[in-house]
Amino acid sequence: MSKPILHYLFDPLCGWCYAAKPLIDVIRALDAFELVLHGGGLMQDQKIAPAMRQHIINSDRRIGQLTGQPFGEAYLNGLIQDPDTVLDSLPPITAIRAVQALGAEGLAMQSAIQHAHYVEGRRVSQLDTLIELAVGLGLEADSFQSVFAQQGESVMAHIGETRQMLDAHGGGYPTLLLEGEGGLRRLEVADYYGEPERWTAYLAALMAR
């Protein structure tokens, strides 16, 4: 019997997707759903203007309070404060798709990117960082770089499709859509931030229906 499909609409540089990471980890641990990743392209080659920096800082503070997710000093006092930091979602989304194309787990790459960004303060929009993260997952550097370079138009089409799904279901990042006979149903993941036990119970009830 095939598993029910959960579509996960996310962005590697979205703070609220980082807030949802413990809940996504619950889904992985349950192994009861087929989780399909849809990267959204939230950031496009953006430097961090003062207003944007303050918005990010405020959101991160709220995320930390709600979920206990860690934010490292290298991120808080380094990466985010550096006026030369550029945020671009395209390279990390491309990297996740390249990892999947090589037979590894895309969600593992997403987790590695989030940790590198939010805890270690690394520049995850740069190819050399992404290569290191892929190697950390057991992939060969040259193979990863070759597949990464081949993504091109397909990753842009993928991002476009993700945005269409997001627009059709009225959500922001992250959004979880459960596929069923009646179409796609949105799960209100934001109601469970910081409450992985209650989320686990909710998913168990969902599976029992």
Tab-separated table of C-alpha atoms in Angstrom:
chain	number	residue	atom	x	y	z
A	1	MET	CA	0.000	0.000	0.000
A	2	SER	CA	1.432	3.374	-0.997
A	3	LYS	CA	1.961	6.078	1.574
A	4	PRO	CA	-0.139	9.254	1.558
A	5	ILE	CA	1.718	12.148	-0.038
A	6	LEU	CA	2.604	15.309	1.863
A	7	HIS	CA	3.786	18.229	-0.252
A	8	TYR	CA	6.223	20.446	1.665
A	9	LEU	CA	6.469	23.986	0.246
A	10	PHE	CA	9.531	25.624	1.757
A	11	ASP	CA	12.469	27.916	1.274
A	12	PRO	CA	15.967	27.135	2.620
A	13	LEU	CA	16.371	30.742	3.830
A	14	CYS	CA	12.924	31.072	5.415
A	15	GLY	CA	13.120	31.487	9.187
A	16	TRP	CA	9.684	29.983	9.716
A	17	CYS	CA	10.738	26.884	7.781
A	18	TYR	CA	13.568	26.631	10.307
A	19	ALA	CA	10.939	27.009	13.048
A	20	ALA	CA	9.069	24.076	11.500
A	21	LYS	CA	12.146	21.832	11.313
A	22	PRO	CA	11.311	19.849	14.493
A	23	LEU	CA	7.838	19.196	13.063
A	24	ILE	CA	9.272	18.067	9.718
A	25	ASP	CA	11.653	15.810	11.664
A	26	VAL	CA	8.580	14.188	13.259
A	27	ILE	CA	7.225	13.418	9.776
A	28	ARG	CA	10.558	11.869	8.800
A	29	ALA	CA	10.636	9.751	11.956
A	30	LEU	CA	7.069	8.493	11.501
A	31	ASP	CA	7.904	7.350	7.955
A	32	ALA	CA	4.161	7.196	7.280
A	33	PHE	CA	4.039	9.802	4.502
A	34	GLU	CA	5.826	10.315	1.229
A	35	LEU	CA	7.237	13.823	1.715
A	36	VAL	CA	7.656	15.710	-1.563
A	37	LEU	CA	9.808	18.861	-1.457
A	38	HIS	CA	8.903	22.056	-3.312
A	39	GLY	CA	11.458	24.874	-3.047
A	40	GLY	CA	10.020	28.351	-3.379
A	41	GLY	CA	12.735	30.930	-4.124
A	42	LEU	CA	11.958	33.456	-1.374
A	43	MET	CA	15.233	35.385	-1.664
A	44	GLN	CA	16.673	36.571	-4.953
A	45	ASP	CA	20.259	37.812	-4.737
A	46	GLN	CA	19.367	40.235	-1.932
A	47	LYS	CA	21.667	42.253	0.265
A	48	ILE	CA	20.272	42.844	3.747
A	49	ALA	CA	18.985	46.422	4.009
A	50	PRO	CA	18.580	47.834	7.569
A	51	ALA	CA	14.779	47.402	7.609
A	52	MET	CA	15.079	43.837	6.346
A	53	ARG	CA	17.788	43.086	8.939
A	54	GLN	CA	15.555	44.272	11.768
A	55	HIS	CA	12.649	42.219	10.441
A	56	ILE	CA	14.853	39.103	10.310
A	57	ILE	CA	16.178	39.730	13.839
A	58	ASN	CA	12.658	40.196	15.227
A	59	SER	CA	11.398	37.050	13.479
A	60	ASP	CA	14.373	35.011	14.672
A	61	ARG	CA	13.810	36.157	18.252
A	62	ARG	CA	10.174	35.066	18.009
A	63	ILE	CA	11.158	31.727	16.459
A	64	GLY	CA	13.649	31.084	19.238
A	65	GLN	CA	11.042	31.854	21.894
A	66	LEU	CA	8.375	29.657	20.278
A	67	THR	CA	10.446	26.655	19.318
A	68	GLY	CA	13.819	26.710	21.059
A	69	GLN	CA	15.545	26.441	17.692
A	70	PRO	CA	19.196	27.537	18.066
A	71	PHE	CA	20.716	30.616	16.421
A	72	GLY	CA	24.513	30.761	16.571
A	73	GLU	CA	26.676	33.774	17.342
A	74	ALA	CA	28.295	33.498	13.910
A	75	TYR	CA	24.838	34.027	12.408
A	76	LEU	CA	23.444	36.642	14.815
A	77	ASN	CA	26.550	38.774	15.140
A	78	GLY	CA	28.295	37.855	11.913
A	79	LEU	CA	26.322	36.840	8.842
A	80	ILE	CA	23.189	38.915	9.455
A	81	GLN	CA	25.132	41.994	10.542
A	82	ASP	CA	27.519	41.915	7.569
A	83	PRO	CA	26.410	44.480	4.936
A	84	ASP	CA	28.039	42.356	2.231
A	85	THR	CA	25.914	39.286	2.991
A	86	VAL	CA	23.812	38.254	0.003
A	87	LEU	CA	20.774	36.009	0.444
A	88	ASP	CA	19.810	33.986	-2.615
A	89	SER	CA	17.514	30.950	-2.410
A	90	LEU	CA	18.290	29.651	-5.895
A	91	PRO	CA	21.673	27.975	-5.164
A	92	PRO	CA	20.509	26.044	-2.065
A	93	ILE	CA	17.303	24.912	-3.798
A	94	THR	CA	19.425	23.789	-6.750
A	95	ALA	CA	21.697	21.938	-4.328
A	96	ILE	CA	18.760	20.107	-2.736
A	97	ARG	CA	17.547	19.005	-6.161
A	98	ALA	CA	21.070	17.925	-7.137
A	99	VAL	CA	21.348	15.816	-3.970
A	100	GLN	CA	18.024	14.160	-4.796
A	101	ALA	CA	19.152	13.503	-8.375
A	102	LEU	CA	22.178	11.693	-6.942
A	103	GLY	CA	19.951	9.422	-4.865
A	104	ALA	CA	20.493	11.079	-1.479
A	105	GLU	CA	17.818	12.613	0.745
A	106	GLY	CA	16.859	16.165	-0.177
A	107	LEU	CA	15.540	16.839	3.315
A	108	ALA	CA	18.925	15.923	4.795
A	109	MET	CA	20.502	18.579	2.573
A	110	GLN	CA	17.822	21.074	3.607
A	111	SER	CA	18.643	20.371	7.268
A	112	ALA	CA	22.379	20.735	6.622
A	113	ILE	CA	21.782	24.070	4.865
A	114	GLN	CA	19.633	25.352	7.742
A	115	HIS	CA	22.244	24.377	10.329
A	116	ALA	CA	25.053	25.932	8.291
A	117	HIS	CA	23.071	29.164	7.878
A	118	TYR	CA	21.377	29.684	11.251
A	119	VAL	CA	23.901	28.090	13.598
A	120	GLU	CA	27.262	28.340	11.861
A	121	GLY	CA	26.618	31.612	10.012
A	122	ARG	CA	27.929	30.226	6.725
A	123	ARG	CA	27.118	31.605	3.277
A	124	VAL	CA	24.852	28.883	1.943
A	125	SER	CA	24.213	30.735	-1.317
A	126	GLN	CA	27.830	30.063	-2.312
A	127	LEU	CA	28.686	26.939	-4.271
A	128	ASP	CA	31.780	26.040	-2.258
A	129	THR	CA	29.691	25.884	0.938
A	130	LEU	CA	27.052	23.733	-0.761
A	131	ILE	CA	29.717	21.355	-2.078
A	132	GLU	CA	31.069	20.910	1.467
A	133	LEU	CA	27.579	20.181	2.776
A	134	ALA	CA	26.932	17.641	0.007
A	135	VAL	CA	30.238	15.919	0.754
A	136	GLY	CA	29.152	15.819	4.398
A	137	LEU	CA	26.179	13.737	3.263
A	138	GLY	CA	28.540	11.240	1.636
A	139	LEU	CA	28.369	12.523	-1.934
A	140	GLU	CA	31.376	12.958	-4.201
A	141	ALA	CA	32.238	16.614	-4.791
A	142	ASP	CA	32.748	16.441	-8.567
A	143	SER	CA	29.544	14.464	-9.116
A	144	PHE	CA	27.550	16.913	-7.037
A	145	GLN	CA	29.011	19.931	-8.827
A	146	SER	CA	28.310	18.376	-12.231
A	147	VAL	CA	24.659	17.626	-11.415
A	148	PHE	CA	24.253	21.033	-9.762
A	149	ALA	CA	25.404	22.699	-12.995
A	150	GLN	CA	22.857	20.715	-15.014
A	151	GLN	CA	19.811	21.956	-13.066
A	152	GLY	CA	19.491	25.308	-14.877
A	153	GLU	CA	16.038	25.697	-16.425
A	154	SER	CA	14.496	22.788	-14.499
A	155	VAL	CA	15.040	24.447	-11.126
A	156	MET	CA	13.426	27.671	-12.339
A	157	ALA	CA	10.416	25.698	-13.582
A	158	HIS	CA	10.315	23.908	-10.210
A	159	ILE	CA	10.274	27.218	-8.307
A	160	GLY	CA	7.539	28.528	-10.612
A	161	GLU	CA	5.396	25.462	-9.923
A	162	THR	CA	5.932	25.843	-6.184
A	163	ARG	CA	4.763	29.442	-6.297
A	164	GLN	CA	1.663	28.434	-8.246
A	165	MET	CA	0.850	25.811	-5.612
A	166	LEU	CA	1.383	28.360	-2.865
A	167	ASP	CA	-0.858	30.930	-4.561
A	168	ALA	CA	-3.577	28.330	-5.119
A	169	HIS	CA	-3.690	27.350	-1.454
A	170	GLY	CA	-3.265	30.741	0.184
A	171	GLY	CA	-0.289	29.939	2.324
A	172	GLY	CA	3.198	31.227	3.002
A	173	TYR	CA	6.369	29.310	3.739
A	174	PRO	CA	6.237	26.724	5.159
A	175	THR	CA	3.094	25.083	3.784
A	176	LEU	CA	2.185	21.399	4.053
A	177	LEU	CA	-0.424	20.028	1.657
A	178	LEU	CA	-1.850	16.542	2.111
A	179	GLU	CA	-2.818	14.903	-1.160
A	180	GLY	CA	-6.100	13.014	-1.142
A	181	GLU	CA	-9.050	12.047	-3.303
A	182	GLY	CA	-10.553	15.505	-2.900
A	183	GLY	CA	-7.351	17.281	-3.937
A	184	LEU	CA	-4.836	19.010	-1.703
A	185	ARG	CA	-5.641	19.870	1.910
A	186	ARG	CA	-3.499	22.313	3.851
A	187	LEU	CA	-2.269	21.246	7.283
A	188	GLU	CA	-1.967	24.185	9.681
A	189	VAL	CA	1.644	23.608	10.662
A	190	ALA	CA	1.925	27.056	12.302
A	191	ASP	CA	-0.506	25.918	15.006
A	192	TYR	CA	2.093	23.431	16.248
A	193	TYR	CA	5.328	25.446	16.411
A	194	GLY	CA	7.274	24.358	19.470
A	195	GLU	CA	4.878	21.475	20.170
A	196	PRO	CA	6.255	18.383	18.425
A	197	GLU	CA	4.413	16.012	20.799
A	198	ARG	CA	1.025	17.567	19.987
A	199	TRP	CA	1.965	17.549	16.289
A	200	THR	CA	2.811	13.846	16.529
A	201	ALA	CA	-0.601	13.159	18.071
A	202	TYR	CA	-2.284	15.199	15.348
A	203	LEU	CA	-0.537	13.250	12.584
A	204	ALA	CA	-1.372	9.945	14.278
A	205	ALA	CA	-5.050	10.938	14.347
A	206	LEU	CA	-4.800	11.998	10.705
A	207	MET	CA	-3.380	8.611	9.718
A	208	ALA	CA	-6.097	6.794	11.650
A	209	ARG	CA	-8.917	8.338	9.597
